Amino acid sequence: MPQILIIDDDPTIRLTLQKFLKSQGYEVALAKNGEEGLAKAKELHPSLIICDWMMPIMDGLEVCHRIKSNVELASIYLILLTARDQEGDLVRGLEMGADDFLSKPPRINELRARVRAGLRLYQATQELQRQKQVIEQELFQASQYVRSLLPEPIEGDISIQSSFLPSTQLGGDSFDYFWLDSDHLAFYLLDVSGHGVGSALLSVSVLNLMRTRSLRHSRTSQNTTNFYSPSEVLCDLNNTFQMSVHNDMYFTIWYGVYDKQTHQLVYSSAGHPPSVLISNEEIPKIKLLKTSGLPIGMMPDISYQEQACEIDTNSRLYLFSDGVYEVPQEDETIWGFNALIDTFIRIPSDRLSRIEYILSCVKEAANNRPFEDDLSLLEVEFHI
């Protein structure tokens, strides 16, 4: 049963409204001033409030303002009871949070109609909030599922640490690493355009194809991809995931294969931020690893380049999505790529603390606000 709270310093108005509303089947609570009314609103959480404008101690405008400023009470439908009918007064009431007005003394038919309309809107708002909570819970579960697919850290001749922090919306970041044989390690990181379930599903589809090595030259081809060749991997991904058949979504990716016998890394990228290679020297050397190429899915029948570089012992390689450095700061500037590289250089010597240090710097740049984009980061350390 809907509950209505009446706030009015006039006992006659209070009792008249209470008698009529109870006759209509509503549960009614009473308050004789604004302070008492605000306290009862917090206690009862009524569906609708009828509040007098002119009252001692706390007037109706202040009640409106406090109700609508309270997250837990803001959805309550609030009708101001007033003898004022000037446009300026009504605008002022709306600006303070009133949803509707009733003339004082109220006409019974108008009171009945406005209460019914207000309760319909309140119930619709409650249903929207309920559906929003369901969607948010489903998105959270989807985010947890994506997280569960990501690989565990590895140790040995090559060690890999990673971090994935989802944004406030479900996004399309994912990454993986796997041994092609006893000497060749493949690793990549991708970032699907946009946010939401569609982006996450595309990201998971790519991850599953790559992990099972079932990627082919095209959607209709029977020839499987050579995962030792980064340029071929990107070309086949582009042929398979054209945005014209994937809801206009595309993705960027960086893919590399490391040969631990020759210490050579072969890599290719498609519109993705460069990976950052840092040598283990007293004055670290920085090398940005990137090749030219459009994001995957933007245009059919294009080729991708690949390059190779030698990896020194104890060097570190960082792969990341642009959400790691495109971080809005309080002064509305972007933290930026150069700031991220500076963070890589100043990193602690303790390997297990490095990822946490980087994340702490990113969070500090964001002033610990929720991230607007997914944040994915891989650290690959070469011990041989």
Coordinates of C-alpha atoms in Angstrom, one line a residue:
M1 CA 0.0 0.0 0.0
P2 CA 1.5 3.4 -1.0
Q3 CA 2.3 5.6 2.0
I4 CA 1.8 9.4 1.9
L5 CA 3.4 11.9 4.2
I6 CA 1.6 15.2 4.9
I7 CA 3.7 18.0 6.2
D8 CA 1.7 21.1 7.3
D9 CA 1.6 23.4 10.3
D10 CA -2.2 23.8 9.9
P11 CA -4.0 21.0 11.9
T12 CA -7.2 21.5 9.9
I13 CA -5.4 20.9 6.6
R14 CA -3.5 17.9 8.0
L15 CA -6.6 16.2 9.3
T16 CA -8.7 17.0 6.1
L17 CA -6.0 15.6 3.8
Q18 CA -5.5 12.6 6.1
K19 CA -9.2 11.7 6.2
F20 CA -9.6 12.0 2.4
L21 CA -6.4 10.1 1.5
K22 CA -7.3 7.3 3.9
S23 CA -10.7 7.0 2.3
Q24 CA -8.8 6.4 -1.0
G25 CA -7.0 3.5 0.5
Y26 CA -3.6 5.1 1.2
E27 CA -1.6 4.8 4.4
V28 CA -1.0 8.4 5.8
A29 CA 1.6 9.8 8.1
L30 CA 1.5 13.4 9.5
A31 CA 4.1 16.0 10.5
K32 CA 3.4 19.4 11.8
N33 CA 6.5 21.2 10.6
G34 CA 9.4 20.9 8.2
E35 CA 11.9 19.4 10.7
E36 CA 9.5 16.8 11.9
G37 CA 8.5 16.0 8.3
L38 CA 12.1 15.6 7.2
A39 CA 12.8 13.2 10.1
K40 CA 9.7 11.1 9.2
A41 CA 10.7 11.0 5.6
K42 CA 14.0 9.5 6.5
E43 CA 12.3 7.1 8.8
L44 CA 9.4 6.0 6.6
H45 CA 10.6 6.5 3.0
P46 CA 7.0 7.3 1.8
S47 CA 6.0 7.1 -1.8
L48 CA 4.7 10.7 -1.9
I49 CA 4.9 13.8 0.2
I50 CA 2.4 16.7 0.3
C51 CA 4.2 19.6 1.9
D52 CA 3.0 23.1 2.8
W53 CA 5.2 25.9 1.4
M54 CA 4.8 28.4 4.2
M55 CA 5.7 26.9 7.6
P56 CA 7.7 28.0 10.7
I57 CA 11.1 26.5 11.6
M58 CA 11.7 25.0 8.1
D59 CA 9.6 26.0 5.1
G60 CA 8.5 23.8 2.2
L61 CA 11.3 24.9 -0.1
E62 CA 13.9 23.8 2.3
V63 CA 12.2 20.5 2.8
C64 CA 12.2 20.0 -1.0
H65 CA 15.8 20.8 -1.2
R66 CA 16.8 18.4 1.5
I67 CA 14.6 15.6 0.3
K68 CA 15.9 15.8 -3.3
S69 CA 19.6 16.2 -2.1
N70 CA 19.3 12.9 -0.2
V71 CA 20.1 10.0 -2.5
E72 CA 17.9 7.6 -0.5
L73 CA 14.9 10.0 -0.6
A74 CA 15.3 11.7 -4.0
S75 CA 12.8 9.5 -5.8
I76 CA 10.0 10.4 -3.5
Y77 CA 7.3 12.4 -5.4
L78 CA 6.9 15.8 -3.8
I79 CA 3.9 18.0 -4.1
L80 CA 4.1 21.6 -2.7
L81 CA 0.9 22.9 -1.2
T82 CA 0.7 26.7 -1.7
A83 CA -1.5 29.7 -2.3
R84 CA 1.3 31.2 -4.5
D85 CA 0.5 31.1 -8.2
Q86 CA 3.0 33.5 -9.7
E87 CA 5.3 32.1 -12.4
G88 CA 8.4 33.1 -10.5
D89 CA 7.3 31.3 -7.3
L90 CA 6.5 28.1 -9.3
V91 CA 9.8 28.2 -11.1
R92 CA 11.6 28.7 -7.7
G93 CA 9.7 25.7 -6.3
L94 CA 10.6 23.5 -9.3
E95 CA 14.3 24.5 -9.0
M96 CA 14.3 23.4 -5.3
G97 CA 12.9 20.0 -6.2
A98 CA 9.1 20.1 -6.2
D99 CA 7.6 17.7 -8.7
D100 CA 4.1 19.3 -8.7
F101 CA 1.9 21.9 -7.0
L102 CA -1.5 22.0 -5.3
S103 CA -3.4 25.1 -4.6
K104 CA -4.3 25.8 -1.0
P105 CA -6.9 24.9 0.1
P106 CA -6.8 21.9 -2.2
R107 CA -9.7 20.9 -4.4
I108 CA -10.7 17.3 -3.8
N109 CA -10.8 16.2 -7.4
E110 CA -7.6 17.9 -8.2
L111 CA -6.0 16.3 -5.1
R112 CA -7.1 12.9 -6.1
A113 CA -5.8 13.2 -9.7
R114 CA -2.4 14.7 -8.7
V115 CA -1.8 12.1 -6.1
R116 CA -2.6 9.3 -8.5
A117 CA -0.4 10.8 -11.2
G118 CA 2.4 11.3 -8.7
L119 CA 2.2 7.7 -7.4
R120 CA 2.3 6.3 -11.0
L121 CA 5.4 8.3 -11.6
Y122 CA 7.0 7.1 -8.4
Q123 CA 6.2 3.5 -9.1
A124 CA 7.6 3.9 -12.6
T125 CA 10.8 5.4 -11.2
Q126 CA 11.1 2.6 -8.7
E127 CA 10.8 0.0 -11.5
L128 CA 13.4 1.8 -13.5
Q129 CA 15.8 1.8 -10.5
R130 CA 15.1 -1.9 -10.0
Q131 CA 15.8 -2.7 -13.6
K132 CA 19.0 -0.5 -13.4
Q133 CA 20.2 -2.5 -10.4
V134 CA 19.5 -5.8 -12.3
I135 CA 21.5 -4.6 -15.3
E136 CA 24.4 -3.3 -13.1
Q137 CA 24.5 -6.7 -11.4
E138 CA 24.6 -8.5 -14.7
L139 CA 27.3 -6.2 -16.0
F140 CA 29.3 -6.9 -12.8
Q141 CA 28.9 -10.6 -13.3
A142 CA 30.0 -10.2 -17.0
S143 CA 33.0 -8.2 -15.8
Q144 CA 33.9 -11.0 -13.3
Y145 CA 33.6 -13.6 -16.1
V146 CA 36.0 -11.6 -18.3
R147 CA 38.4 -11.3 -15.4
S148 CA 38.2 -15.1 -14.8
L149 CA 39.3 -15.8 -18.4
L150 CA 42.5 -13.8 -18.0
P151 CA 45.7 -15.8 -17.5
E152 CA 47.6 -16.3 -14.2
P153 CA 51.1 -14.8 -13.7
I154 CA 53.9 -17.0 -14.9
E155 CA 57.4 -17.4 -13.5
G156 CA 60.7 -18.8 -14.9
D157 CA 63.1 -17.7 -17.6
I158 CA 60.4 -15.2 -18.5
S159 CA 58.0 -13.8 -15.9
I160 CA 54.7 -12.0 -16.5
Q161 CA 52.7 -10.0 -14.1
S162 CA 49.4 -8.4 -15.1
S163 CA 46.6 -6.2 -13.9
F164 CA 43.1 -5.6 -15.2
L165 CA 40.8 -3.0 -13.6
P166 CA 37.4 -2.6 -15.3
S167 CA 35.9 0.8 -15.7
T168 CA 32.5 1.9 -14.4
Q169 CA 31.1 0.4 -17.6
L170 CA 31.8 -3.1 -19.0
G171 CA 34.6 -2.7 -21.5
G172 CA 36.5 -4.6 -24.1
D173 CA 40.1 -5.0 -22.9
S174 CA 41.7 -8.5 -22.7
F175 CA 45.1 -10.0 -22.9
D176 CA 46.8 -13.4 -23.0
Y177 CA 50.1 -15.2 -23.2
F178 CA 50.9 -18.8 -24.1
W179 CA 53.8 -21.0 -25.2
L180 CA 53.7 -21.9 -28.8
D181 CA 56.5 -24.5 -28.1
S182 CA 59.2 -24.8 -25.5
D183 CA 61.1 -21.9 -26.9
H184 CA 58.5 -19.4 -28.3
L185 CA 56.2 -17.4 -26.1
A186 CA 53.3 -15.4 -27.6
F187 CA 51.7 -12.5 -25.8
Y188 CA 49.2 -9.8 -26.8
L189 CA 46.8 -7.2 -25.5
L190 CA 43.7 -5.8 -27.2
D191 CA 41.2 -3.1 -26.7
V192 CA 37.8 -3.1 -28.3
S193 CA 36.1 0.2 -29.2
G194 CA 33.3 1.4 -27.0
H195 CA 31.8 -0.1 -23.8
G196 CA 29.1 -2.5 -22.9
V197 CA 28.2 -6.1 -23.5
G198 CA 28.9 -6.0 -27.2
S199 CA 32.5 -4.9 -26.7
A200 CA 33.1 -7.5 -24.0
L201 CA 31.6 -10.3 -26.2
L202 CA 33.9 -9.3 -29.1
S203 CA 36.9 -9.3 -26.8
V204 CA 36.1 -12.7 -25.4
S205 CA 35.5 -14.1 -28.9
V206 CA 39.0 -13.0 -30.0
L207 CA 40.5 -14.4 -26.8
N208 CA 38.9 -17.8 -27.3
L209 CA 40.0 -18.0 -30.9
M210 CA 43.6 -17.1 -30.0
R211 CA 43.7 -19.3 -27.0
T212 CA 42.5 -22.4 -28.9
R213 CA 44.6 -21.5 -31.9
S214 CA 41.5 -21.9 -34.1
L215 CA 42.0 -18.6 -35.9
R216 CA 41.9 -19.0 -39.7
H217 CA 42.9 -16.9 -42.7
S218 CA 39.2 -15.7 -43.0
R219 CA 35.8 -16.6 -41.8
T220 CA 35.3 -19.0 -44.7
S221 CA 38.9 -20.4 -45.0
Q222 CA 40.0 -23.8 -43.7
N223 CA 43.7 -22.7 -43.5
T224 CA 44.8 -22.1 -39.9
T225 CA 46.9 -19.1 -38.8
N226 CA 50.6 -19.3 -38.2
F227 CA 50.8 -17.9 -34.7
Y228 CA 54.6 -17.5 -35.0
S229 CA 54.0 -14.7 -37.4
P230 CA 52.6 -11.5 -35.8
S231 CA 51.7 -9.9 -39.1
E232 CA 49.8 -13.0 -40.2
V233 CA 47.9 -13.1 -37.0
L234 CA 46.8 -9.5 -37.3
C235 CA 45.9 -10.0 -41.0
D236 CA 43.7 -13.0 -40.2
L237 CA 42.1 -11.2 -37.3
N238 CA 41.2 -8.3 -39.6
N239 CA 39.7 -10.7 -42.2
T240 CA 37.7 -12.5 -39.5
F241 CA 36.5 -9.5 -37.5
Q242 CA 35.4 -6.9 -40.0
M243 CA 33.4 -4.2 -38.2
S244 CA 30.7 -4.4 -40.9
V245 CA 29.6 -7.8 -39.4
H246 CA 30.4 -7.0 -35.8
N247 CA 28.1 -4.0 -35.1
D248 CA 30.6 -1.4 -36.3
M249 CA 33.1 -2.4 -33.5
Y250 CA 36.8 -2.6 -34.1
F251 CA 39.7 -3.2 -31.8
T252 CA 43.4 -2.3 -31.5
I253 CA 46.0 -5.0 -30.6
W254 CA 49.7 -5.5 -30.0
Y255 CA 51.0 -9.0 -30.6
G256 CA 54.5 -10.4 -30.2
V257 CA 56.4 -13.7 -30.2
Y258 CA 59.7 -14.1 -28.2
D259 CA 62.3 -16.7 -29.0
K260 CA 64.2 -17.5 -25.8
Q261 CA 67.0 -19.2 -27.8
T262 CA 67.8 -16.2 -30.0
H263 CA 66.6 -13.5 -27.6
Q264 CA 64.6 -12.0 -30.4
L265 CA 61.2 -10.5 -30.2
V266 CA 59.0 -10.3 -33.4
Y267 CA 56.0 -8.0 -33.1
S268 CA 53.2 -6.3 -34.9
S269 CA 50.5 -3.8 -33.9
A270 CA 47.2 -2.5 -35.2
G271 CA 46.4 1.0 -34.0
H272 CA 47.5 0.1 -30.5
P273 CA 49.7 2.2 -28.2
P274 CA 53.4 1.1 -28.5
S275 CA 54.7 -1.3 -26.0
V276 CA 57.6 0.1 -23.9
L277 CA 60.9 -1.9 -23.6
I278 CA 63.2 -0.8 -20.8
S279 CA 66.7 -2.1 -20.5
N280 CA 68.2 -3.0 -17.1
E281 CA 71.0 -0.5 -16.9
E282 CA 72.1 2.2 -14.5
I283 CA 70.6 4.7 -17.0
P284 CA 67.7 2.7 -18.5
K285 CA 67.3 2.8 -22.3
I286 CA 63.7 3.1 -23.5
K287 CA 62.5 1.7 -26.8
L288 CA 58.9 2.1 -28.1
L289 CA 57.8 -1.0 -30.1
K290 CA 55.1 -0.3 -32.6
T291 CA 54.3 -0.9 -36.3
S292 CA 52.0 1.0 -38.5
G293 CA 48.5 -0.4 -39.3
L294 CA 44.9 0.4 -38.9
P295 CA 42.8 -1.1 -36.0
I296 CA 41.4 -4.5 -36.7
G297 CA 38.1 -4.5 -38.6
M298 CA 38.2 -1.0 -40.1
M299 CA 39.1 -2.0 -43.7
P300 CA 39.2 -5.4 -45.4
D301 CA 42.1 -6.8 -47.3
I302 CA 44.9 -4.9 -45.7
S303 CA 48.4 -6.2 -44.6
Y304 CA 50.3 -5.6 -41.5
Q305 CA 54.0 -5.1 -40.9
E306 CA 56.2 -6.8 -38.4
Q307 CA 59.5 -5.9 -36.8
A308 CA 62.1 -7.6 -34.7
C309 CA 64.4 -6.5 -31.9
E310 CA 67.0 -8.1 -29.6
I311 CA 66.0 -8.3 -25.9
D312 CA 68.8 -7.8 -23.4
T313 CA 68.9 -9.9 -20.2
N314 CA 66.7 -8.5 -17.4
S315 CA 64.9 -6.1 -19.7
R316 CA 61.2 -5.3 -19.0
L317 CA 58.5 -4.9 -21.6
Y318 CA 55.2 -3.2 -20.8
L319 CA 52.0 -3.7 -22.8
F320 CA 48.9 -1.7 -21.9
S321 CA 45.6 -0.2 -23.1
D322 CA 45.2 3.6 -23.5
G323 CA 43.1 3.6 -20.4
V324 CA 46.3 3.4 -18.4
Y325 CA 47.5 6.8 -19.4
E326 CA 44.4 8.7 -20.8
V327 CA 43.4 9.5 -17.3
P328 CA 41.5 12.8 -16.7
Q329 CA 42.9 14.8 -13.8
E330 CA 41.2 17.3 -11.6
D331 CA 42.4 20.2 -13.7
E332 CA 40.8 18.5 -16.7
T333 CA 44.1 17.7 -18.3
I334 CA 45.1 14.1 -19.3
W335 CA 47.8 12.4 -17.3
G336 CA 49.4 11.2 -20.5
F337 CA 51.8 8.8 -22.2
N338 CA 55.0 10.5 -21.1
A339 CA 53.9 10.5 -17.4
L340 CA 53.4 6.7 -17.7
I341 CA 56.9 6.2 -19.1
D342 CA 58.3 8.2 -16.3
T343 CA 56.5 5.9 -13.9
F344 CA 58.0 2.9 -15.6
I345 CA 61.5 4.4 -15.1
R346 CA 61.0 5.3 -11.4
I347 CA 59.6 1.8 -10.6
P348 CA 60.8 -0.1 -7.5
S349 CA 63.4 -2.8 -7.9
D350 CA 61.2 -5.4 -6.2
R351 CA 59.5 -7.2 -9.1
L352 CA 56.4 -8.1 -7.1
S353 CA 55.8 -4.4 -6.2
R354 CA 56.1 -2.9 -9.6
I355 CA 52.6 -3.5 -10.9
E356 CA 51.1 -2.2 -7.7
Y357 CA 53.3 0.9 -7.9
I358 CA 52.2 1.7 -11.4
L359 CA 48.6 1.3 -10.4
S360 CA 49.0 3.5 -7.4
C361 CA 50.4 6.2 -9.7
V362 CA 47.5 5.9 -12.1
K363 CA 45.0 6.0 -9.3
E364 CA 46.7 9.0 -7.8
A365 CA 46.5 10.8 -11.2
A366 CA 42.8 10.0 -11.3
N367 CA 42.4 11.2 -7.7
N368 CA 41.0 7.8 -6.9
R369 CA 37.9 8.4 -9.0
P370 CA 36.3 5.5 -10.9
F371 CA 38.1 4.9 -14.3
E372 CA 36.2 6.0 -17.4
D373 CA 37.9 3.2 -19.4
D374 CA 39.3 -0.2 -18.7
L375 CA 42.8 -0.4 -17.5
S376 CA 45.0 -3.3 -18.6
L377 CA 48.7 -3.7 -18.1
L378 CA 51.2 -6.5 -18.7
E379 CA 54.8 -6.5 -17.5
V380 CA 57.1 -9.1 -19.2
E381 CA 60.5 -9.5 -17.7
F382 CA 63.2 -11.4 -19.5
H383 CA 65.7 -13.2 -17.2
I384 CA 67.7 -14.8 -20.0

